[in-house]
mmCIF file of C-alpha atoms and ligand atoms in Angstrom:
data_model
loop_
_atom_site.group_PDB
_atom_site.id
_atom_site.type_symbol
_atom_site.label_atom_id
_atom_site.label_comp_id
_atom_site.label_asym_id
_atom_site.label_seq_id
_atom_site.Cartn_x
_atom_site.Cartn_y
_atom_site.Cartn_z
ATOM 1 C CA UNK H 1 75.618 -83.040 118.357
ATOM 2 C CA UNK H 2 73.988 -82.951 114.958
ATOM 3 C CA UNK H 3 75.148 -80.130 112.433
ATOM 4 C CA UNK H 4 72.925 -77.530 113.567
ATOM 5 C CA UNK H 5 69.839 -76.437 111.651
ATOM 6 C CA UNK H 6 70.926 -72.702 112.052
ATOM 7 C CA UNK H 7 73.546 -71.223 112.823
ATOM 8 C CA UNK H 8 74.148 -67.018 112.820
ATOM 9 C CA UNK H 9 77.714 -66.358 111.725
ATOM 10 C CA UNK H 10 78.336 -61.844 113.519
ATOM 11 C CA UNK H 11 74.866 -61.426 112.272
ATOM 12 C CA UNK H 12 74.089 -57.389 111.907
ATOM 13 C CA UNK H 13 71.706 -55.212 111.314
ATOM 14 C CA UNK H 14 72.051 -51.591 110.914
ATOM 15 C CA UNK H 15 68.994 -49.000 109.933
ATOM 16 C CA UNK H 16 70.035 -45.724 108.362
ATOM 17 C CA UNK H 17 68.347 -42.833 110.504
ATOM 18 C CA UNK H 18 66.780 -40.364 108.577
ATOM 19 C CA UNK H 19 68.276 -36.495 109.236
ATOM 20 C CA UNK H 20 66.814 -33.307 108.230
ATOM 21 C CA UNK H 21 70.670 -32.089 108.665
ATOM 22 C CA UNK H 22 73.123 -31.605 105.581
ATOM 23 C CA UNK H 23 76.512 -32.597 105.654
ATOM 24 C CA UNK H 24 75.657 -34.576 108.845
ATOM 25 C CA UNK H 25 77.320 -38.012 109.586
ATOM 26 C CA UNK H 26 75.318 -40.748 108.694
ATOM 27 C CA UNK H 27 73.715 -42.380 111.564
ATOM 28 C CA UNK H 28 72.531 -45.987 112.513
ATOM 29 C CA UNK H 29 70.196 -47.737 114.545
ATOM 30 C CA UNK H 30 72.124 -51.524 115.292
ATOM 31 C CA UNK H 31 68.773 -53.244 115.632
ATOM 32 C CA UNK H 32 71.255 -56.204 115.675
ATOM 33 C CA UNK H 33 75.016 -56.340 116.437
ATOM 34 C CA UNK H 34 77.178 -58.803 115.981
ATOM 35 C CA UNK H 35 74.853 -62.234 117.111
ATOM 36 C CA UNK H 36 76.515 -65.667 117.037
ATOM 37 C CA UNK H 37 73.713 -68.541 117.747
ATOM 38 C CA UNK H 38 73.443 -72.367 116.362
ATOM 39 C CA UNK H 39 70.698 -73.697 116.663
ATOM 40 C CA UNK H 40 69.941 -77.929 116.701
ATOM 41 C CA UNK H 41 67.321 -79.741 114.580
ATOM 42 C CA UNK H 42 64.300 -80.229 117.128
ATOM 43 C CA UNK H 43 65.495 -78.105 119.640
ATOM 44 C CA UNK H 44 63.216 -75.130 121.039
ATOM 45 C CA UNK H 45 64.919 -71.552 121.771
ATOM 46 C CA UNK H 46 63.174 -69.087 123.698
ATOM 47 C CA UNK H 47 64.721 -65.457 122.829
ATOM 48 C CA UNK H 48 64.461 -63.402 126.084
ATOM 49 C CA UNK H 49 65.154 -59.669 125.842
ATOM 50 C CA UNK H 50 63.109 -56.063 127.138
ATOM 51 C CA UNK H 51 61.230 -54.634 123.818
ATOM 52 C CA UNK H 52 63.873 -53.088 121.115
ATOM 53 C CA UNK H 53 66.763 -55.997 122.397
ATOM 54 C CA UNK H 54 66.154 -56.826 118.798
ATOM 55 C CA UNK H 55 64.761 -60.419 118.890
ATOM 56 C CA UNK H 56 62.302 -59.288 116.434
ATOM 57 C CA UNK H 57 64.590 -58.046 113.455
ATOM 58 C CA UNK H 58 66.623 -61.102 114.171
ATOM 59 C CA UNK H 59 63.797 -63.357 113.061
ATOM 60 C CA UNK H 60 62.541 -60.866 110.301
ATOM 61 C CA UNK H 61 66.704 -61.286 109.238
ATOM 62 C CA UNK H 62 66.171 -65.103 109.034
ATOM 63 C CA UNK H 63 63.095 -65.134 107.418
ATOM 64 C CA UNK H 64 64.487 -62.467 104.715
ATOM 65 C CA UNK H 65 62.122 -59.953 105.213
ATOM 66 C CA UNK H 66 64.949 -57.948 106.411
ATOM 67 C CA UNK H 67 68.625 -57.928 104.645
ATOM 68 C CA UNK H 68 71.413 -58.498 106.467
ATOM 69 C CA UNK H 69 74.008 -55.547 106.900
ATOM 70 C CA UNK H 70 76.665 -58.298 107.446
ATOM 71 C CA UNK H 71 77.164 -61.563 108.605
ATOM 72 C CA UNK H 72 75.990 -64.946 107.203
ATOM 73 C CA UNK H 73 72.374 -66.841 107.953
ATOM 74 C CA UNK H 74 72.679 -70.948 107.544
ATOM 75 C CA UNK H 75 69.756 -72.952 107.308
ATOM 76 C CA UNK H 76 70.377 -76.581 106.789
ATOM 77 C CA UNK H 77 74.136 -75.585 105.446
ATOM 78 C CA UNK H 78 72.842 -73.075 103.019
ATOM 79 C CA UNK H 79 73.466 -69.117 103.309
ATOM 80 C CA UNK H 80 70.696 -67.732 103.490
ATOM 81 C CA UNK H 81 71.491 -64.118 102.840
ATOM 82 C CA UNK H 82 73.078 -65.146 99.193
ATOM 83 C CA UNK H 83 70.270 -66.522 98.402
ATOM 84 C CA UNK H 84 68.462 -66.201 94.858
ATOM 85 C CA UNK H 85 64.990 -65.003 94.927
ATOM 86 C CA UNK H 86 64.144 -68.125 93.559
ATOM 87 C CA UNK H 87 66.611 -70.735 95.612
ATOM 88 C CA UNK H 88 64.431 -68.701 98.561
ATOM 89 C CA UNK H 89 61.273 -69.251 97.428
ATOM 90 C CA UNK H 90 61.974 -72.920 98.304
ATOM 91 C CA UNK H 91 63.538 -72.427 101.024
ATOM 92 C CA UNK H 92 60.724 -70.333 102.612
ATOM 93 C CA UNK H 93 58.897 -73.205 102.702
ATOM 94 C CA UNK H 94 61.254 -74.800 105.847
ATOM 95 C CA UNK H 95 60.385 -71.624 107.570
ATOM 96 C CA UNK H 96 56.888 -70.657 108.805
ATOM 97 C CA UNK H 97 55.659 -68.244 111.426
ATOM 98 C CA UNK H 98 52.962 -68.375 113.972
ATOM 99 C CA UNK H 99 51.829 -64.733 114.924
ATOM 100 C CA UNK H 100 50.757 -63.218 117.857
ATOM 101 C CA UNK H 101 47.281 -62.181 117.182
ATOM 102 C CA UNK H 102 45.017 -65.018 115.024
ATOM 103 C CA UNK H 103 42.597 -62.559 114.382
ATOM 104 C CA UNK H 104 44.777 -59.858 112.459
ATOM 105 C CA UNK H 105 46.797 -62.670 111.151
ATOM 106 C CA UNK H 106 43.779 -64.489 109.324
ATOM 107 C CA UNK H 107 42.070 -62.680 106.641
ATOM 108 C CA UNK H 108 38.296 -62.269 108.018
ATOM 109 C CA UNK H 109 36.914 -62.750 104.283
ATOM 110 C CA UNK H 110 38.008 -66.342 104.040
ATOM 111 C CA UNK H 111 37.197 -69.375 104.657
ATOM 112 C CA UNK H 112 38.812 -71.778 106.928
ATOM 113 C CA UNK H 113 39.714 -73.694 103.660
ATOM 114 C CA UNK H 114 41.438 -70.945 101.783
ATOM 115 C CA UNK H 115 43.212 -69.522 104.743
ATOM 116 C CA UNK H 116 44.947 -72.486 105.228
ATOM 117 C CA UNK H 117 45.035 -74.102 102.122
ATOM 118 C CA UNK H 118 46.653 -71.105 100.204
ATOM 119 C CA UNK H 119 50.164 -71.932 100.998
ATOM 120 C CA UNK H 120 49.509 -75.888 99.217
ATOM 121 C CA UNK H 121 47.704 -73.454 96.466
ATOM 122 C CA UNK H 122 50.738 -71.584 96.159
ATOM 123 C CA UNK H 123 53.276 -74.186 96.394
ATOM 124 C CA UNK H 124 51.644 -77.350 95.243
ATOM 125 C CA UNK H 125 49.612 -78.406 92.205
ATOM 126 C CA UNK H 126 46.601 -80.218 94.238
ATOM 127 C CA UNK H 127 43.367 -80.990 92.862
ATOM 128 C CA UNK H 128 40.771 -79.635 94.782
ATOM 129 C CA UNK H 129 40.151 -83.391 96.507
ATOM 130 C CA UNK H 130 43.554 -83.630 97.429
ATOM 131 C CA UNK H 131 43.290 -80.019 98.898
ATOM 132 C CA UNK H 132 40.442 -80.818 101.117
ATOM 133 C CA UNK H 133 41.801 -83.991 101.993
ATOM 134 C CA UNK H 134 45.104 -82.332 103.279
ATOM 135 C CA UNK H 135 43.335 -79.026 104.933
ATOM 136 C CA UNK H 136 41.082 -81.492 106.904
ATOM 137 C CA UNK H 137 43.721 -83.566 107.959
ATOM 138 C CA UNK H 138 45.811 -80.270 109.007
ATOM 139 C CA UNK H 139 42.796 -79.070 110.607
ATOM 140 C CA UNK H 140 42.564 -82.379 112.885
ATOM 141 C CA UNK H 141 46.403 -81.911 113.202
ATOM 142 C CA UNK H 142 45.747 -79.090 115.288
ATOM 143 C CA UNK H 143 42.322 -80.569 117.099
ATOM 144 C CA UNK H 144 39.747 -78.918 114.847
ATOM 145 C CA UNK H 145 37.126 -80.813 113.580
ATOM 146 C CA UNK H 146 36.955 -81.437 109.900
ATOM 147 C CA UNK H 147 33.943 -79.236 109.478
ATOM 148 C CA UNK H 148 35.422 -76.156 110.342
ATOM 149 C CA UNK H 149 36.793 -75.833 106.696
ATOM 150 C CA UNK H 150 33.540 -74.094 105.530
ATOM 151 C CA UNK H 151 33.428 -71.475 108.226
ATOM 152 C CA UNK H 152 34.962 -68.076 108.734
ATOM 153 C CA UNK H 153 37.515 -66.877 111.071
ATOM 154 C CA UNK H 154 35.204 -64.852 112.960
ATOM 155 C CA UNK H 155 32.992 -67.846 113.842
ATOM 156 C CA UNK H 156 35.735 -69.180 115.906
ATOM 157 C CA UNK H 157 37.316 -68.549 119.683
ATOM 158 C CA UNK H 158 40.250 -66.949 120.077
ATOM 159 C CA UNK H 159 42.208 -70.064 121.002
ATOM 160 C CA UNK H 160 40.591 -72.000 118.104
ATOM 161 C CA UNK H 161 41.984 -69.504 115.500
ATOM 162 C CA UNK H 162 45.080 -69.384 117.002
ATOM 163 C CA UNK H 163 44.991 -73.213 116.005
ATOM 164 C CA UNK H 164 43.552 -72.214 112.395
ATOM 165 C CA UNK H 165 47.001 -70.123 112.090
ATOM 166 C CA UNK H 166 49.121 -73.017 113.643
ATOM 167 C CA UNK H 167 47.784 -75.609 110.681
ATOM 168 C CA UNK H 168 48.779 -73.092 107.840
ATOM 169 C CA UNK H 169 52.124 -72.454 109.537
ATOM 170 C CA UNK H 170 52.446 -76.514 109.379
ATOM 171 C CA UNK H 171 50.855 -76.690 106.149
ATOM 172 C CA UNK H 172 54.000 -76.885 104.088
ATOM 173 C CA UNK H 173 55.237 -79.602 106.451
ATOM 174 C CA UNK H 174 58.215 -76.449 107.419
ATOM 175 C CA UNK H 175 61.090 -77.315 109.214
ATOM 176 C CA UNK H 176 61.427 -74.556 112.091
ATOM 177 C CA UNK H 177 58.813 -72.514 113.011
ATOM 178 C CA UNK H 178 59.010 -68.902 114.904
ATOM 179 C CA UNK H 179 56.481 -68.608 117.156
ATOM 180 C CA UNK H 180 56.012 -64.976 117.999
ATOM 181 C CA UNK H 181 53.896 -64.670 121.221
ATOM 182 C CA UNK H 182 51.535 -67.306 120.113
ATOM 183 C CA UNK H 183 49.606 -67.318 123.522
ATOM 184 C CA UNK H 184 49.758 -63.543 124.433
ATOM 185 C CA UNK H 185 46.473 -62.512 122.330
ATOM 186 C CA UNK H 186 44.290 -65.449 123.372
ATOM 187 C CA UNK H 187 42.319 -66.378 126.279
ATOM 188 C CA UNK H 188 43.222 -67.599 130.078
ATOM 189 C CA UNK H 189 41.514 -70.637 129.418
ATOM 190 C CA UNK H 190 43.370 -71.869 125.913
ATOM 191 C CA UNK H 191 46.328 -71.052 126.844
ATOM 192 C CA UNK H 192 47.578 -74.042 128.340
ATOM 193 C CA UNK H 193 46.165 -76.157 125.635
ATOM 194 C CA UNK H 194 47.879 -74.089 122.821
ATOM 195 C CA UNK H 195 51.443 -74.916 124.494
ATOM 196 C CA UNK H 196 50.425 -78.300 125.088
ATOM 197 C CA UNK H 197 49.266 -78.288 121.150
ATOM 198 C CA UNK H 198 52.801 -76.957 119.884
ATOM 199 C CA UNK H 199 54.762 -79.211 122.132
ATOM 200 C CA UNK H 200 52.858 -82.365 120.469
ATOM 201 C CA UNK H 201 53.494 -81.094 117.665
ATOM 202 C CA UNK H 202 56.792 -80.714 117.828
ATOM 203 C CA UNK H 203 56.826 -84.301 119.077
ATOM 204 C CA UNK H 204 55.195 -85.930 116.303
ATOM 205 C CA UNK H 205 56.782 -83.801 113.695
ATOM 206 C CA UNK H 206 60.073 -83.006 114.924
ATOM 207 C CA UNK H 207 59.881 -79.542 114.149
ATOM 208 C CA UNK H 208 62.360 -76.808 115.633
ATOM 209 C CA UNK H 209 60.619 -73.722 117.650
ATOM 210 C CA UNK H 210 62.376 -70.021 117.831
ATOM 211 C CA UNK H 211 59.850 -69.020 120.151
ATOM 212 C CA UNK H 212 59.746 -64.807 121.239
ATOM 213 C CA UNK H 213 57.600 -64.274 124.474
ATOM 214 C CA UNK H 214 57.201 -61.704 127.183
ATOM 215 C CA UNK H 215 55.735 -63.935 129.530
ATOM 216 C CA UNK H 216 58.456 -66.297 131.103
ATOM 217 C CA UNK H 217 56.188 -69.460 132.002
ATOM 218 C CA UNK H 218 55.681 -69.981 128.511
ATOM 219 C CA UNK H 219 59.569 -69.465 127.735
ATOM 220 C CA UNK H 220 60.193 -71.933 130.548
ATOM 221 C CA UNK H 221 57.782 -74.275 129.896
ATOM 222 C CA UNK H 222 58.314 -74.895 126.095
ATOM 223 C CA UNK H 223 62.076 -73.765 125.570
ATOM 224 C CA UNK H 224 65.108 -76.279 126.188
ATOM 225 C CA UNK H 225 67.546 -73.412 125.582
ATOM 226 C CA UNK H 226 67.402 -69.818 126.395
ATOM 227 C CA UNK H 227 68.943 -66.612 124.506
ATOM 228 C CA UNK H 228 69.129 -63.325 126.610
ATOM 229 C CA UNK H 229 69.342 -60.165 124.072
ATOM 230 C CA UNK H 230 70.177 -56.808 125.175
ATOM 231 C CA UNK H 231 70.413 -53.709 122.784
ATOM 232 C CA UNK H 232 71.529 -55.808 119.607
ATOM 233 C CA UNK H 233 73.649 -58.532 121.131
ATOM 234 C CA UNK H 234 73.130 -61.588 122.777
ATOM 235 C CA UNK H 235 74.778 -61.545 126.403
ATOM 236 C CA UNK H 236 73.994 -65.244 127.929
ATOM 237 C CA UNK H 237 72.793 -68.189 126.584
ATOM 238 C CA UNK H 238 71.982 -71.493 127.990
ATOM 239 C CA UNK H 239 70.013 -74.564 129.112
ATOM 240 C CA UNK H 240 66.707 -73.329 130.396
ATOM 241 C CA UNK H 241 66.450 -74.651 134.310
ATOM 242 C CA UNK H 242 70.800 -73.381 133.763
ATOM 243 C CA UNK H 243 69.072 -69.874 132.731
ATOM 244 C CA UNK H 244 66.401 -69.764 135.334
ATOM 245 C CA UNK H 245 68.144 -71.462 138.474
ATOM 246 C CA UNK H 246 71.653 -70.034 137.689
ATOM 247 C CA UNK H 247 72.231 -67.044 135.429
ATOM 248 C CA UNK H 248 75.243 -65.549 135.459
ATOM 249 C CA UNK H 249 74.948 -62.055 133.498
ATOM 250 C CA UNK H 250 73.581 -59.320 135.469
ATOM 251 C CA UNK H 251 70.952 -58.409 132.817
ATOM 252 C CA UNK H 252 69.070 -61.749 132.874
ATOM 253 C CA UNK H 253 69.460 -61.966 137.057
ATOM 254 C CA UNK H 254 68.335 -58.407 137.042
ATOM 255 C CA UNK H 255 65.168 -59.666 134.754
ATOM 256 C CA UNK H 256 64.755 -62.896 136.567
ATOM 257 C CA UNK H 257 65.032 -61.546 140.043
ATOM 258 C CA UNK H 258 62.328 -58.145 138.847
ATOM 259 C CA UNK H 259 60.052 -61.157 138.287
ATOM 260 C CA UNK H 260 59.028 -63.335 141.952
ATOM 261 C CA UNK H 261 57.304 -65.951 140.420
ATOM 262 C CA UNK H 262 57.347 -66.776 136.942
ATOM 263 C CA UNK H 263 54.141 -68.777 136.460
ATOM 264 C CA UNK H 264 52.723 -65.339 137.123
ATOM 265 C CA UNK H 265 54.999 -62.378 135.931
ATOM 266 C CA UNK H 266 55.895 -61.606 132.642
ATOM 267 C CA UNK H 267 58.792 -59.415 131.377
ATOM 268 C CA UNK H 268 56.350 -56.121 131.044
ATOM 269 C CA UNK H 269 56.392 -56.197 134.876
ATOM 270 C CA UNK H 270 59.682 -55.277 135.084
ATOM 271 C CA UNK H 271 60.094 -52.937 137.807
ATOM 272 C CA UNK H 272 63.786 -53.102 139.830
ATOM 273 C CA UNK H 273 65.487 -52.814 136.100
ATOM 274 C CA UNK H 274 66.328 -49.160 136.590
ATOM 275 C CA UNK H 275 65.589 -46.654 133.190
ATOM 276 C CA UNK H 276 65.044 -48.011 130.013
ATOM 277 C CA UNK H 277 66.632 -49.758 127.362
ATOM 278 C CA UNK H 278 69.481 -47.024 125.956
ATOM 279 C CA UNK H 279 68.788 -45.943 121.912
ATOM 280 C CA UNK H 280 70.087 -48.345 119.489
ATOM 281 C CA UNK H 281 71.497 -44.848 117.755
ATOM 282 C CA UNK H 282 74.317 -44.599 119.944
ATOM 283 C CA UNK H 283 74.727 -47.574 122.275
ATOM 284 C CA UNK H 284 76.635 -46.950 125.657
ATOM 285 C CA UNK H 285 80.574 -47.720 125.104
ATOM 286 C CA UNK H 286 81.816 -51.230 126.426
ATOM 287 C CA UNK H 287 79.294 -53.013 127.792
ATOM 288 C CA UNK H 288 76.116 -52.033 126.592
ATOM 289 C CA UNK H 289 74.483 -52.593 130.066
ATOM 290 C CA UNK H 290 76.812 -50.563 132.343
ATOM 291 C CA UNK H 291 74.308 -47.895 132.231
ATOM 292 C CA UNK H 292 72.063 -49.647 134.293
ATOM 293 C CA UNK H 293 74.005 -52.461 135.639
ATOM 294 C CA UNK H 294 74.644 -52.615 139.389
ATOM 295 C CA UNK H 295 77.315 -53.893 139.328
ATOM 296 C CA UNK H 296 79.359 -52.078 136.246
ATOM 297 C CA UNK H 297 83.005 -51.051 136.936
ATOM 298 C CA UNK H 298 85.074 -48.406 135.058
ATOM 299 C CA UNK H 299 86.371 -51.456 132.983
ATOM 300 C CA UNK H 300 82.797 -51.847 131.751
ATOM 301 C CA UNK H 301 82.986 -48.373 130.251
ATOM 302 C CA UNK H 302 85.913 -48.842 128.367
ATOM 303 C CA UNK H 303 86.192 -52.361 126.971
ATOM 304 C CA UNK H 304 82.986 -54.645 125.530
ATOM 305 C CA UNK H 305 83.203 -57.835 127.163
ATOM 306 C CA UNK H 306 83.810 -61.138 125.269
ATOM 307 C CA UNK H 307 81.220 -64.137 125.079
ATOM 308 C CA UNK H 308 82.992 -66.557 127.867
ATOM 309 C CA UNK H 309 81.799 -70.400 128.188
ATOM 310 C CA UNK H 310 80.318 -71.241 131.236
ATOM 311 C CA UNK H 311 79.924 -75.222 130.514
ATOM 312 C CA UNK H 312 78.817 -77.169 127.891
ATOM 313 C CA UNK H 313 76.562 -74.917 126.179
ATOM 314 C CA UNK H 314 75.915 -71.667 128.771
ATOM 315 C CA UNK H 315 77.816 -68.732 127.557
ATOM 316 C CA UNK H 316 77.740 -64.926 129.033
ATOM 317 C CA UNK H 317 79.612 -61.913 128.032
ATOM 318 C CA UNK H 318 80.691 -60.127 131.286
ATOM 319 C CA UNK H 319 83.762 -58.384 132.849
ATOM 320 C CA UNK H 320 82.668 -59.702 135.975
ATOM 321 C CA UNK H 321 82.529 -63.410 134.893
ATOM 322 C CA UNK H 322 86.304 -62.992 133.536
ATOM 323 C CA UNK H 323 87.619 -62.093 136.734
ATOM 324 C CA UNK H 324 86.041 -64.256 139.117
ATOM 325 C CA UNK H 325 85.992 -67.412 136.686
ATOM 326 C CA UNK H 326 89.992 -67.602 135.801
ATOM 327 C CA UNK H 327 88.905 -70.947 134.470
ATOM 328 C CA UNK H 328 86.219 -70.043 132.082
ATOM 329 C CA UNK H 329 87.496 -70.363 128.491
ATOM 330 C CA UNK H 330 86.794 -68.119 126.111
ATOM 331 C CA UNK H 331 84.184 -68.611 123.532
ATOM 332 C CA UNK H 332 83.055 -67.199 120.411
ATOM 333 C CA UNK H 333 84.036 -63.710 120.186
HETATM 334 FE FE1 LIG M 1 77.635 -55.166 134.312
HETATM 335 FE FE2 LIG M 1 80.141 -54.779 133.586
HETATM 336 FE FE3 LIG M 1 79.100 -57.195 133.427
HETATM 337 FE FE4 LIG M 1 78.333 -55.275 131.757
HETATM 338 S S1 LIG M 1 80.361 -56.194 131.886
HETATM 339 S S2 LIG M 1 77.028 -56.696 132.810
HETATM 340 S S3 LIG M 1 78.392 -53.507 133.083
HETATM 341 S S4 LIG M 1 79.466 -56.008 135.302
#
């Protein structure tokens, strides 16, 4: 194994709640609590998790547009979070994101050129040849044809500007890029190509992926390795067939088995996962899933269970897996 591109040293994240009371303890929503995750150069991580698991502020924490409440960010062997503004600036460029909707995510009064030429504007000092030149070739990156540079945003499909917003992502030739839904917003008919797109891309570029998506055939089709969140934490990670042939935490069976077929069911048709995700305010006591978890025992109430490797790199944090796997050694706390 190579040194891993990141790695999330008890990563948290705590927002202050806002109270009309006085003299009232301070309260906290743990958006994120306690996370522990390397991840390897050219490697592609799906993170898996019901709305408010907190995959979300996890990647807003790693792209700084969140500060950490503790816990240290590495990126190439650098912390992150003591970052200068400055030493950031440079190292934003590793980082890009693709978002879920191309048409909020491109501004409507530019064109083609400018929306993905501003980062090089930004960054580099290119003539307005060399700018061309490199949007163009950016543009055919991502199966556009050269032309498109003088055209608006409007002018295109929905897949097509999805493509638009994947060549400025790659524009500054970034290291790992977050994909955030990147197929969700666009049509039946592009979808396919779009994953097929990002995985030749990743290919020929040996880029790293974070990639957050409801819809589990796109998590299984581009991820190698899976992360299950739940409330804050991250309670089993693995190999993707490991994940999706042979999970061993009751949360992810419970979300893989609410789901028959996952070329056709995504995570918002989650129906035998009983109540809703508990507030991040006050999260249940031991495990944070014994409040809906079939299988919770007192212990469960009591005592948070500890991260426990499964093999090489699946690990799950359950009571359950500690007593029937005597053997399983324990991991990361
Ligand atoms: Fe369920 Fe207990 Fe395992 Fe939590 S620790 S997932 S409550 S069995």
């Amino acid at each position: 194994m190579n040194a891993p591109l990141v790695k999330l040293e008890g990563l948290k994240k705590y927002f202050p709640v806002r109270s009309d009371k006085l003299f009232s303890e301070k309260e906290w929503i743990k958006a994120v609590d306690g996370v522990y995750l390397e991840i390897q150069p050219g490697e592609v991580i799906g993170l898996v998790g019901e709305s408010g698991c907190g995959k979300s502020t996890l990647v807003n924490l790693l792209l700084r547009l969140e500060e950490a409440t503790e816990g240290k960010i590495w990126f190439d062997e650098t912390d992150l979070t003591h970052l200068s503004q400055e030493a950031l600036r440079k190292t934003r460029r590793d980082i890009q994101m693709v978002f879920q909707d191309p048409f909020w995510s491109l501004n409507p009064r530019l064109l083609v050129r400018d929306i993905v030429g501003e980062p090089l504007t930004v960054y580099l000092k290119l003539s307005q040849t060399q700018l061309v030149e490199k949007v163009q070739s950016l543009l055919e990156m991502v199966g556009l044809p050269r032309e498109s540079l003088y055209h608006y945003p409007h002018e295109f499909s929905s897949g097509q500007r999805q493509r638009i917003a994947i060549a400025r992502a790659l524009a500054l030739e970034p290291r790992l890029v977050v994909l955030d839904e990147p197929t969700s917003a666009i049509d039946i008919l592009s979808q396919a190509q779009i994953l097929d797109l990002l995985m030749q891309i990743k290919r020929n570029l040996g880029l790293t992926y974070i990639l957050i998506s409801h819809d589990l055939s796109v998590v299984h089709y581009l991820s190698d390795r899976i992360v299950v969140m739940y409330l804050g934490k991250v309670v089993e990670e693995g190999e993707a067939d490991t994940i999706f042939n042979s999970p061993r935490h009751p949360y992810t069976q419970a979300l893989l088995n609410a789901i028959p077929d996952i070329t056709k069911y995504s995570l918002d048709d989650l129906q035998t996962l009983e109540g809703s995700v508990p507030s991040a305010i006050n999260p249940p006591s031991g495990c944070r899933f014994h409040t809906r978890c079939p299988m919770a025992m007192e212990v469960c109430r009591r005592e948070e269970p500890v991260m426990l490797k499964l093999g090489n790199s699946h690990r799950a944090a359950c009571h359950l897996l500690q007593s029937n796997n005597p053997k399983a050694k324990r991991g990361i706390p």
